[in-house]
Amino acid sequence: MKKWAVAALIIVILGALFIFTSRDVVDRFNPLIKKEYVYVQINKPAEPDNGRFKYKLTGYNAEGKKKNVNFTASIELPKGTYLKVLAKGFYVQKWEEVKAEDIPKEIKW
């Protein structure tokens, strides 16, 4: 009986570690999280990530609510660039560059 309890505890701990370390993977398949566009500005340099450039930025959705997004790009984006990011929780499906005048008025940098 104790062996089953220890095995169950280990499985729960490993599951929790997976959820917290791979949050973007979990969010990608979670049906309770909706996709939304988040507007970000490149305001800090990217971190190298296996030949790509990783960005960890704070942005805002169309209503002006603050959101954190993490994504990678194959090129280093210039500082000051505005992006429209399609995010589902921590998972980023795609991003595109936008002009400053295309950003909703509710967003205050």
Short mmCIF file of C-alpha atoms in Angstrom, two decimals:
data_model
loop_
_atom_site.label_atom_id
_atom_site.label_comp_id
_atom_site.label_asym_id
_atom_site.label_seq_id
_atom_site.Cartn_x
_atom_site.Cartn_y
_atom_site.Cartn_z
CA MET A 1 0.00 0.00 0.00
CA LYS A 2 2.83 2.40 0.84
CA LYS A 3 4.47 1.72 -2.53
CA TRP A 4 1.32 2.85 -4.36
CA ALA A 5 1.09 6.01 -2.27
CA VAL A 6 4.75 6.88 -2.93
CA ALA A 7 4.33 6.16 -6.65
CA ALA A 8 1.22 8.37 -6.79
CA LEU A 9 3.02 11.17 -4.96
CA ILE A 10 5.95 10.99 -7.39
CA ILE A 11 3.58 11.12 -10.38
CA VAL A 12 1.80 14.18 -8.95
CA ILE A 13 5.11 15.96 -8.32
CA LEU A 14 6.40 15.19 -11.83
CA GLY A 15 3.10 16.35 -13.34
CA ALA A 16 3.26 19.63 -11.42
CA LEU A 17 6.87 20.19 -12.51
CA PHE A 18 5.90 19.60 -16.14
CA ILE A 19 3.03 22.08 -15.92
CA PHE A 20 5.18 24.82 -14.38
CA THR A 21 8.22 24.33 -16.63
CA SER A 22 6.33 23.81 -19.89
CA ARG A 23 3.54 26.29 -19.46
CA ASP A 24 3.41 27.20 -23.15
CA VAL A 25 2.85 23.54 -24.11
CA VAL A 26 0.07 23.18 -21.54
CA ASP A 27 -1.61 26.43 -22.62
CA ARG A 28 -1.46 25.41 -26.28
CA PHE A 29 -3.78 22.44 -25.72
CA ASN A 30 -5.93 23.86 -22.89
CA PRO A 31 -9.47 24.34 -24.26
CA LEU A 32 -10.35 26.78 -21.45
CA ILE A 33 -7.85 29.43 -22.60
CA LYS A 34 -8.92 31.63 -25.50
CA LYS A 35 -6.63 33.09 -28.14
CA GLU A 36 -6.20 36.85 -28.13
CA TYR A 37 -4.02 39.45 -29.77
CA VAL A 38 -1.45 41.10 -27.53
CA TYR A 39 0.46 44.20 -28.61
CA VAL A 40 4.10 44.43 -27.52
CA GLN A 41 7.02 46.73 -28.09
CA ILE A 42 10.55 45.40 -28.35
CA ASN A 43 12.13 47.30 -25.47
CA LYS A 44 14.93 44.97 -24.39
CA PRO A 45 17.43 42.77 -26.21
CA ALA A 46 16.66 39.15 -27.06
CA GLU A 47 18.28 36.19 -25.35
CA PRO A 48 20.07 33.65 -27.57
CA ASP A 49 18.14 30.38 -27.79
CA ASN A 50 19.64 27.60 -29.95
CA GLY A 51 20.23 29.78 -33.00
CA ARG A 52 17.04 31.80 -32.47
CA PHE A 53 16.24 34.93 -30.49
CA LYS A 54 13.98 34.59 -27.43
CA TYR A 55 11.88 37.51 -26.21
CA LYS A 56 10.16 37.80 -22.83
CA LEU A 57 7.96 40.89 -23.02
CA THR A 58 5.01 42.54 -21.35
CA GLY A 59 2.25 43.65 -23.68
CA TYR A 60 -1.39 44.65 -23.66
CA ASN A 61 -4.52 43.19 -25.24
CA ALA A 62 -7.03 45.36 -27.13
CA GLU A 63 -8.77 46.33 -23.87
CA GLY A 64 -5.50 47.53 -22.33
CA LYS A 65 -5.05 44.58 -19.93
CA LYS A 66 -1.41 43.68 -19.23
CA LYS A 67 -0.19 40.29 -20.52
CA ASN A 68 3.20 38.55 -20.46
CA VAL A 69 4.32 36.84 -23.66
CA ASN A 70 7.36 34.73 -24.54
CA PHE A 71 8.27 33.93 -28.13
CA THR A 72 11.21 33.28 -30.40
CA ALA A 73 12.18 34.76 -33.75
CA SER A 74 14.67 33.68 -36.38
CA ILE A 75 15.98 37.26 -36.62
CA GLU A 76 16.83 39.81 -33.97
CA LEU A 77 14.13 42.47 -34.01
CA PRO A 78 15.14 46.14 -33.75
CA LYS A 79 14.47 47.95 -30.49
CA GLY A 80 11.27 50.01 -30.65
CA THR A 81 9.48 47.62 -33.04
CA TYR A 82 5.75 47.10 -32.37
CA LEU A 83 4.31 43.62 -32.75
CA LYS A 84 0.84 42.10 -32.80
CA VAL A 85 1.15 38.68 -31.17
CA LEU A 86 -1.52 35.96 -31.32
CA ALA A 87 -1.25 34.36 -27.88
CA LYS A 88 -3.08 31.64 -26.00
CA GLY A 89 -1.88 31.98 -22.44
CA PHE A 90 1.90 31.62 -22.60
CA TYR A 91 1.79 29.93 -26.02
CA VAL A 92 2.42 32.27 -28.97
CA GLN A 93 1.03 31.03 -32.27
CA LYS A 94 2.27 33.86 -34.50
CA TRP A 95 3.42 37.46 -34.50
CA GLU A 96 3.56 40.25 -37.03
CA GLU A 97 5.06 43.72 -37.11
CA VAL A 98 2.61 46.62 -36.92
CA LYS A 99 2.85 50.40 -37.11
CA ALA A 100 2.39 52.54 -34.00
CA GLU A 101 -0.85 54.02 -35.41
CA ASP A 102 -2.35 50.49 -35.74
CA ILE A 103 -2.20 49.91 -31.98
CA PRO A 104 -5.55 50.36 -30.15
CA LYS A 105 -5.99 53.69 -28.35
CA GLU A 106 -6.73 51.88 -25.04
CA ILE A 107 -3.12 50.79 -24.76
CA LYS A 108 -0.92 53.15 -22.75
CA TRP A 109 2.79 52.32 -22.80
#
